[in-house]
Coordinates of C-alpha atoms in Angstrom, one line a residue:
X1 CA -51.6 -65.3 2.2
X2 CA -52.9 -62.5 0.0
X3 CA -52.6 -62.6 -4.0
X4 CA -52.0 -60.4 -6.4
X5 CA -55.1 -58.3 -6.7
X6 CA -54.9 -57.9 -3.0
X7 CA -51.8 -56.5 -3.2
X8 CA -52.9 -53.8 -5.7
X9 CA -55.8 -53.0 -3.3
X10 CA -53.2 -52.4 -0.2
X11 CA -51.5 -50.0 -2.6
X12 CA -54.6 -47.9 -3.5
X13 CA -55.7 -47.9 0.0
X14 CA -52.2 -46.2 0.6
X15 CA -50.5 -49.2 2.2
X16 CA -47.1 -51.0 1.4
X17 CA -46.9 -54.7 0.4
X18 CA -44.1 -57.2 -0.1
X19 CA -43.8 -59.3 -3.5
X20 CA -41.9 -63.2 -2.8
X21 CA -40.6 -64.6 -5.6
X22 CA -40.1 -62.5 -8.3
X23 CA -37.5 -64.0 -10.5
X24 CA -35.6 -63.1 -13.7
X25 CA -37.3 -60.6 -15.9
X26 CA -40.5 -61.3 -14.0
X27 CA -39.5 -57.8 -12.4
X28 CA -40.7 -55.9 -15.9
X29 CA -44.0 -58.3 -15.5
X30 CA -44.9 -57.1 -12.1
X31 CA -44.2 -53.5 -13.1
X32 CA -46.3 -53.7 -16.2
X33 CA -49.5 -55.0 -13.9
X34 CA -48.6 -52.4 -11.5
X35 CA -48.3 -49.6 -14.1
X36 CA -51.8 -50.6 -15.3
X37 CA -53.4 -49.9 -12.3
X38 CA -51.1 -47.1 -10.5
X39 CA -53.3 -43.8 -10.6
X40 CA -50.4 -41.8 -11.3
X41 CA -46.5 -42.5 -11.8
X42 CA -45.3 -45.8 -10.7
X43 CA -41.5 -45.6 -10.1
X44 CA -39.0 -48.4 -10.5
X45 CA -36.3 -48.3 -8.5
X46 CA -33.5 -51.1 -9.3
X47 CA -30.2 -51.4 -7.5
X48 CA -28.1 -50.9 -10.5
X49 CA -27.8 -48.7 -13.5
X50 CA -27.6 -51.9 -15.9
X51 CA -30.4 -53.5 -14.1
X52 CA -32.5 -50.3 -14.9
X53 CA -31.6 -50.5 -18.5
X54 CA -32.2 -54.1 -18.8
X55 CA -35.7 -53.6 -17.2
X56 CA -36.6 -51.1 -19.7
X57 CA -36.3 -53.3 -22.6
X58 CA -37.9 -56.1 -21.1
X59 CA -40.8 -53.8 -20.1
X60 CA -41.7 -53.5 -23.9
X61 CA -42.4 -57.3 -24.2
X62 CA -45.4 -57.0 -21.1
X63 CA -46.8 -53.3 -21.8
X64 CA -47.4 -50.9 -24.3
X65 CA -46.6 -48.1 -22.0
X66 CA -43.1 -46.3 -22.7
X67 CA -41.3 -46.4 -19.7
X68 CA -39.1 -42.8 -19.2
X69 CA -35.3 -43.4 -17.8
X70 CA -34.3 -41.1 -14.6
X71 CA -30.7 -41.3 -15.3
X72 CA -27.6 -41.6 -12.8
X73 CA -25.1 -38.5 -13.3
X74 CA -21.9 -39.9 -13.9
X75 CA -19.8 -36.8 -14.9
X76 CA -16.5 -36.0 -13.3
X77 CA -16.3 -33.1 -10.8
X78 CA -14.1 -30.9 -13.1
X79 CA -16.6 -31.2 -16.1
X80 CA -19.1 -28.3 -16.4
X81 CA -22.7 -29.7 -16.0
X82 CA -24.1 -28.1 -18.7
X83 CA -22.6 -30.2 -20.9
X84 CA -23.2 -33.3 -19.2
X85 CA -26.3 -35.2 -21.6
X86 CA -27.1 -37.3 -18.2
X87 CA -28.0 -34.1 -16.8
X88 CA -30.1 -32.6 -19.3
X89 CA -31.9 -36.0 -19.4
X90 CA -32.9 -35.8 -15.5
X91 CA -33.6 -31.5 -16.0
X92 CA -36.2 -32.9 -19.1
X93 CA -37.5 -35.7 -16.5
X94 CA -38.0 -33.4 -13.6
X95 CA -39.8 -30.8 -16.0
X96 CA -42.0 -33.8 -17.7
X97 CA -43.3 -34.6 -14.3
X98 CA -44.5 -31.3 -13.5
X99 CA -46.5 -31.2 -16.7
X100 CA -49.8 -31.9 -17.5
X101 CA -48.8 -35.4 -18.9
X102 CA -46.1 -37.3 -16.5
X103 CA -45.2 -40.7 -17.6
X104 CA -47.3 -43.5 -16.6
X105 CA -43.4 -45.5 -15.4
X106 CA -40.6 -44.0 -14.6
X107 CA -37.4 -46.2 -14.0
X108 CA -34.2 -45.4 -12.3
X109 CA -31.5 -46.9 -10.1
X110 CA -30.5 -46.2 -6.5
X111 CA -27.5 -44.2 -7.0
X112 CA -29.4 -41.9 -9.2
X113 CA -32.3 -41.1 -6.5
X114 CA -28.9 -40.3 -3.6
X115 CA -28.4 -37.3 -5.9
X116 CA -29.9 -34.4 -5.3
X117 CA -32.0 -32.6 -7.9
X118 CA -32.7 -28.9 -8.4
X119 CA -35.7 -27.8 -5.8
X120 CA -38.8 -27.0 -7.8
X121 CA -38.5 -23.3 -7.3
X122 CA -35.0 -23.3 -8.3
X123 CA -35.8 -24.6 -11.7
X124 CA -38.8 -22.1 -12.2
X125 CA -36.5 -19.4 -11.5
X126 CA -34.2 -20.7 -13.9
X127 CA -37.1 -21.6 -16.7
X128 CA -37.8 -18.6 -19.2
X129 CA -41.1 -18.8 -21.6
X130 CA -40.2 -17.2 -25.0
X131 CA -43.4 -16.8 -26.8
X132 CA -44.1 -15.2 -30.6
X133 CA -45.2 -11.4 -30.6
X134 CA -43.6 -11.1 -27.1
X135 CA -40.4 -8.5 -26.7
X136 CA -37.1 -9.9 -26.1
X137 CA -33.5 -8.7 -25.4
X138 CA -30.8 -10.0 -26.8
X139 CA -28.1 -8.5 -24.8
X140 CA -29.8 -9.3 -21.7
X141 CA -30.8 -13.1 -22.8
X142 CA -27.4 -13.8 -24.3
X143 CA -25.7 -12.7 -20.6
X144 CA -28.1 -15.3 -19.1
X145 CA -27.3 -17.8 -21.2
X146 CA -23.6 -17.3 -20.6
X147 CA -23.9 -16.9 -16.5
X148 CA -25.7 -20.4 -16.8
X149 CA -22.8 -22.2 -18.3
X150 CA -23.8 -21.9 -22.1
X151 CA -21.3 -21.9 -24.4
X152 CA -21.6 -18.9 -26.9
X153 CA -20.7 -20.3 -30.5
X154 CA -20.7 -19.6 -34.0
X155 CA -23.1 -22.7 -34.8
X156 CA -25.3 -24.7 -32.3
X157 CA -24.4 -28.4 -32.7
X158 CA -24.6 -29.6 -28.8
X159 CA -26.8 -28.9 -26.0
X160 CA -25.8 -26.1 -23.7
X161 CA -24.7 -23.8 -26.9
X162 CA -26.2 -20.6 -28.2
X163 CA -25.5 -18.4 -31.2
X164 CA -26.2 -14.8 -32.3
X165 CA -26.3 -13.2 -35.5
X166 CA -27.9 -9.9 -35.8
X167 CA -31.7 -10.6 -35.0
X168 CA -31.7 -14.2 -35.2
X169 CA -30.6 -16.5 -31.6
X170 CA -30.3 -20.1 -31.9
X171 CA -30.7 -22.2 -28.6
X172 CA -29.8 -25.9 -27.7
X173 CA -30.9 -26.2 -24.2
X174 CA -29.5 -29.1 -22.2
X175 CA -33.1 -30.8 -22.3
X176 CA -34.0 -30.3 -25.7
X177 CA -33.4 -33.2 -28.2
X178 CA -33.0 -30.5 -31.1
X179 CA -32.2 -26.5 -31.1
X180 CA -34.2 -23.8 -31.9
X181 CA -34.2 -20.7 -33.8
X182 CA -35.5 -17.2 -32.5
X183 CA -36.4 -14.3 -35.3
X184 CA -36.6 -11.0 -34.0
X185 CA -38.3 -8.2 -35.9
X186 CA -37.0 -5.1 -33.9
X187 CA -37.3 -6.1 -30.3
X188 CA -40.1 -8.6 -30.9
X189 CA -40.1 -12.3 -31.2
X190 CA -41.3 -12.9 -34.9
X191 CA -40.9 -16.8 -35.2
X192 CA -39.6 -19.9 -33.3
X193 CA -38.8 -22.9 -34.9
X194 CA -37.0 -25.9 -33.8
X195 CA -34.6 -27.4 -36.3
X196 CA -31.8 -30.0 -36.9
X197 CA -28.5 -29.1 -35.6
X198 CA -26.5 -31.0 -38.5
X199 CA -28.6 -30.1 -41.4
X200 CA -30.0 -26.9 -40.2
X201 CA -33.4 -28.1 -41.6
X202 CA -36.8 -26.7 -40.0
X203 CA -38.7 -29.4 -38.1
X204 CA -41.4 -27.5 -36.7
X205 CA -42.7 -24.4 -36.0
X206 CA -43.8 -23.3 -32.3
X207 CA -45.7 -20.9 -30.7
X208 CA -43.7 -20.8 -27.5
X209 CA -40.9 -22.5 -25.7
X210 CA -39.4 -23.0 -22.3
X211 CA -35.6 -22.2 -22.0
X212 CA -34.3 -24.2 -18.8
X213 CA -30.7 -23.0 -17.6
X214 CA -30.4 -24.6 -14.1
X215 CA -26.9 -23.3 -12.8
X216 CA -25.0 -26.1 -11.4
X217 CA -21.9 -26.3 -9.0
X218 CA -20.2 -29.4 -8.8
X219 CA -19.0 -31.2 -5.7
X220 CA -15.4 -32.0 -5.5
X221 CA -14.5 -35.2 -4.0
X222 CA -10.9 -35.3 -5.0
X223 CA -11.5 -36.3 -8.5
X224 CA -11.2 -40.1 -7.6
X225 CA -14.9 -41.0 -8.4
X226 CA -18.0 -39.6 -10.7
X227 CA -19.4 -37.0 -9.1
X228 CA -22.7 -35.4 -9.7
X229 CA -24.0 -31.6 -9.0
X230 CA -23.5 -30.1 -5.5
X231 CA -27.6 -30.2 -3.5
X232 CA -29.5 -27.3 -4.4
X233 CA -31.2 -26.5 -1.2
X234 CA -34.9 -25.6 -0.6
X235 CA -35.8 -24.3 2.5
X236 CA -33.6 -24.4 5.4
X237 CA -31.0 -26.5 3.7
X238 CA -32.9 -29.5 2.8
X239 CA -31.8 -31.5 -0.6
X240 CA -34.1 -31.6 -3.5
X241 CA -35.6 -35.2 -4.1
X242 CA -36.9 -36.6 -7.2
X243 CA -39.9 -37.5 -4.8
X244 CA -40.6 -33.8 -4.5
X245 CA -41.6 -33.8 -8.0
X246 CA -44.2 -36.7 -8.0
X247 CA -48.0 -36.4 -8.4
X248 CA -49.3 -37.2 -5.1
X249 CA -50.9 -40.7 -6.2
X250 CA -47.8 -42.5 -7.3
X251 CA -46.1 -45.5 -6.2
X252 CA -42.9 -47.2 -5.8
X253 CA -41.5 -50.2 -6.8
X254 CA -38.5 -51.0 -4.7
X255 CA -36.4 -54.2 -6.1
X256 CA -34.2 -56.3 -4.0
X257 CA -34.2 -53.8 -1.0
X258 CA -31.6 -55.4 0.3
X259 CA -29.5 -54.7 -2.7
X260 CA -30.8 -51.4 -2.8
X261 CA -29.6 -50.4 0.2
X262 CA -26.1 -52.1 -0.3
X263 CA -25.3 -50.3 -3.6
X264 CA -26.5 -47.2 -1.9
X265 CA -23.9 -47.4 0.8
X266 CA -20.8 -48.9 -1.7
X267 CA -21.9 -45.7 -3.8
X268 CA -21.8 -42.9 -1.1
X269 CA -18.6 -45.0 0.3
X270 CA -16.8 -43.8 -3.1
X271 CA -17.2 -40.4 -2.3
X272 CA -14.9 -38.2 -0.5
X273 CA -17.5 -35.7 0.3
X274 CA -20.9 -37.6 0.5
X275 CA -22.5 -34.9 2.5
X276 CA -23.8 -33.4 -0.6
X277 CA -25.8 -36.3 -1.4
X278 CA -29.1 -38.1 -0.2
X279 CA -28.3 -40.6 2.5
X280 CA -29.3 -44.0 1.8
X281 CA -32.1 -43.9 4.7
X282 CA -33.6 -40.8 3.6
X283 CA -33.9 -41.8 0.1
X284 CA -36.0 -45.1 1.4
X285 CA -37.9 -42.8 3.9
X286 CA -38.7 -40.8 0.9
X287 CA -39.9 -43.5 -1.1
X288 CA -42.1 -45.4 1.5
X289 CA -44.4 -42.0 1.9
X290 CA -45.9 -43.1 -1.1
X291 CA -47.8 -46.3 -1.6
X292 CA -44.9 -49.0 -2.2
X293 CA -44.3 -52.4 -2.8
X294 CA -40.8 -54.2 -2.4
X295 CA -40.1 -57.2 -4.5
X296 CA -37.4 -59.7 -4.3
X297 CA -36.7 -63.4 -5.4
X298 CA -36.5 -64.2 -1.6
X299 CA -38.5 -61.8 0.5
X300 CA -37.0 -60.8 4.2
X301 CA -38.9 -61.0 7.2
X302 CA -41.6 -58.1 6.6
X303 CA -44.7 -57.3 8.6
X304 CA -46.5 -55.6 5.5
X305 CA -48.7 -58.3 3.9
X306 CA -46.6 -60.7 1.7
X307 CA -47.7 -62.1 -1.7
X308 CA -45.6 -64.8 -2.7
X309 CA -46.1 -65.0 -6.7
X310 CA -46.1 -68.3 -8.2
X311 CA -43.3 -67.7 -10.4
X312 CA -39.8 -70.0 -10.5
X313 CA -36.2 -69.7 -12.1
X314 CA -35.3 -71.7 -15.2
X315 CA -32.7 -74.0 -15.9
X316 CA -29.5 -73.0 -17.3
X317 CA -28.8 -74.5 -20.9
X318 CA -25.4 -76.0 -22.1
X319 CA -25.2 -73.5 -25.0
X320 CA -24.4 -76.7 -27.2
X321 CA -26.9 -76.8 -30.3
X322 CA -27.3 -80.6 -29.9
X323 CA -27.8 -80.3 -26.5
X324 CA -30.5 -77.4 -26.4
X325 CA -32.9 -78.8 -28.3
X326 CA -33.3 -81.8 -25.7
X327 CA -32.9 -79.5 -22.8
X328 CA -35.4 -77.2 -24.5
X329 CA -38.1 -80.2 -24.6
X330 CA -37.1 -81.3 -20.9
X331 CA -37.3 -77.3 -19.5
X332 CA -41.0 -77.3 -21.4
X333 CA -42.5 -80.2 -21.1
X334 CA -46.0 -80.0 -20.4
X335 CA -45.8 -76.3 -20.7
X336 CA -46.1 -73.8 -23.7
X337 CA -43.0 -72.2 -24.0
X338 CA -42.1 -68.8 -25.5
X339 CA -38.8 -68.0 -26.9
X340 CA -37.8 -64.1 -27.1
X341 CA -35.9 -63.3 -30.1
X342 CA -34.6 -60.0 -31.3
X343 CA -35.1 -59.8 -34.6
X344 CA -37.4 -61.7 -37.6
X345 CA -34.2 -63.1 -38.7
X346 CA -33.4 -64.7 -35.4
X347 CA -36.9 -66.0 -35.3
X348 CA -36.6 -67.8 -39.2
X349 CA -33.3 -69.2 -38.0
X350 CA -34.4 -70.9 -34.8
X351 CA -37.3 -71.9 -36.3
X352 CA -35.9 -74.0 -38.3
X353 CA -32.8 -75.0 -35.7
X354 CA -35.5 -76.1 -33.2
X355 CA -38.2 -77.6 -35.5
X356 CA -38.1 -80.9 -34.9
X357 CA -38.3 -80.8 -31.3
X358 CA -41.4 -82.4 -29.3
X359 CA -42.5 -78.8 -28.3
X360 CA -42.6 -77.3 -31.9
X361 CA -44.2 -80.8 -33.2
X362 CA -47.2 -80.4 -30.3
X363 CA -47.2 -76.8 -31.5
X364 CA -45.9 -75.6 -27.8
X365 CA -43.1 -73.7 -29.0
X366 CA -44.2 -69.9 -29.7
X367 CA -41.5 -67.2 -30.9
X368 CA -42.0 -63.6 -30.1
X369 CA -39.7 -60.4 -30.8
X370 CA -38.4 -58.3 -28.1
X371 CA -35.9 -58.2 -25.2
X372 CA -35.8 -60.5 -22.3
X373 CA -32.9 -60.7 -19.7
X374 CA -33.5 -63.6 -17.7
X375 CA -36.1 -66.3 -18.7
X376 CA -38.8 -67.5 -15.9
X377 CA -41.4 -70.0 -15.3
X378 CA -45.0 -69.0 -14.5
X379 CA -46.1 -72.1 -12.5
X380 CA -50.0 -72.4 -12.3
X381 CA -50.1 -70.7 -16.3
X382 CA -47.7 -73.5 -17.2
X383 CA -45.9 -71.0 -19.4
X384 CA -41.9 -70.8 -20.0
X385 CA -40.3 -67.4 -21.0
X386 CA -36.7 -67.9 -22.2
X387 CA -34.5 -65.5 -24.5
X388 CA -32.3 -66.8 -27.2
X389 CA -29.5 -65.7 -25.4
X390 CA -30.0 -67.9 -22.4
X391 CA -30.2 -71.0 -24.6
X392 CA -26.3 -70.5 -26.1
X393 CA -25.1 -68.6 -23.0
X394 CA -24.9 -65.4 -24.9
X395 CA -25.3 -62.2 -23.7
X396 CA -27.7 -60.1 -26.2
X397 CA -26.5 -56.7 -27.0
X398 CA -27.8 -53.9 -24.6
X399 CA -27.6 -50.5 -26.1
X400 CA -27.7 -48.0 -23.6
X401 CA -30.8 -45.6 -22.8
X402 CA -30.6 -42.2 -23.8
X403 CA -32.6 -39.4 -24.6
X404 CA -30.6 -38.5 -27.5
X405 CA -27.8 -39.5 -29.5
X406 CA -24.8 -36.9 -30.3
X407 CA -23.3 -37.1 -33.3
X408 CA -19.8 -36.5 -33.7
X409 CA -17.9 -34.5 -36.3
X410 CA -14.1 -33.9 -37.7
X411 CA -12.5 -30.8 -36.8
X412 CA -9.9 -29.0 -38.1
X413 CA -7.8 -27.8 -35.2
X414 CA -7.9 -28.4 -31.1
X415 CA -9.2 -24.7 -30.8
X416 CA -12.5 -26.0 -31.9
X417 CA -12.5 -27.7 -28.7
X418 CA -13.8 -27.3 -25.7
X419 CA -13.2 -28.3 -21.9
X420 CA -15.3 -31.5 -21.5
X421 CA -15.3 -32.9 -25.1
X422 CA -15.3 -36.3 -26.0
X423 CA -13.2 -37.1 -28.5
X424 CA -11.7 -40.1 -30.7
X425 CA -8.0 -39.6 -31.2
X426 CA -6.1 -41.4 -34.2
X427 CA -3.6 -43.1 -31.8
X428 CA -5.2 -43.3 -28.4
X429 CA -8.6 -43.8 -29.1
X430 CA -11.6 -42.6 -26.8
X431 CA -10.5 -39.4 -24.8
X432 CA -12.1 -36.5 -22.9
X433 CA -10.2 -33.2 -24.1
X434 CA -9.3 -31.6 -20.5
X435 CA -8.0 -28.1 -22.1
X436 CA -4.4 -26.7 -22.4
X437 CA -1.4 -26.0 -20.3
X438 CA 1.6 -23.5 -20.5
X439 CA 4.4 -26.1 -19.6
X440 CA 7.9 -25.4 -18.4
X441 CA 10.5 -27.9 -20.3
X442 CA 14.3 -27.3 -19.9
X443 CA 13.9 -23.6 -18.4
X444 CA 11.7 -22.8 -21.7

């Protein structure tokens, strides 16, 4: 049976491989090891969104590389895509993949790959470069932004807005973290400055900026389920796919392939019109065009080179402090135990709690700061990794990984709202503003 080094050699030769015995958060350890060897982008595909977010957190424990998330589109079909943060994040990832420094690790979930993306030609057509010293017609670019779904406002606050005042044009493109202010002298661009929307404070002067305004039609599925944009064709009706943007020597890591396919089928079954999405088999086919490795706790039969990793799951802990001390000693008997905590304060507290254990007295209990979803045991190295949450049967708080956090603000009138805005109602809590309708009651 080949070892892990032979699996890497197989990938470098353009072949596929299978990893068996990948337990718990060791998926992140495997991804970190593969990313170190991959000649281009390593695309890590998890079955579900929460698993992708958890893996991103775990990766920071094993690698200095900063992973990029390719999110799943969760907007309702009735909402305008230009106001959707996930749509902006997806566009930003696509542009980064085409840039001079694509990310080393890209983490996503299978439903995100079922959703089509703008084709490369479409993205190029809908991207304009504004540069200092070049002419610009405010009338023409304002019309282009409106046709692309941007909202003309008095002051930009959110992605998908622009504002025009005399010879000044503020734009907040959907894939930007901050808006930019373009000042004209006559009909020529004099300056481009990035600024903070809330404070209007200037952040950086730019020589040029790319403005992407992808027109995106929504696919109606009867309003029952979240629905991303309808496909944008490339060539003879072919749906564009994330794989179309990847550098040639990229690798894929497919985690639990059986669950990937099952999750994909369930996602498509929830849609009334799945024709606007990629099929499960098509996504798998796109992935295996690249050197790919599948990883699972228990591997299914495969004709590919299969490497069984010497990794084991760890015991479940009772969660009761008095018992946990003894359980920790038993689990780490004769091994080095690394306890992953989220904060320095937690390290200090648990150092006191477990200071009297045999592991601590022998100097075999170590503390690290980070996140770990599920512990595991590296058998040959006699190393056990555990999270503090596992010991006490509590789930660590996982904050969603997003490109940027949109700030809220109080409003004076509902007239300031636009369709699709998220609001917090004093009596009813979180809601989404759907607009106004003229209603008839008692004949009036």
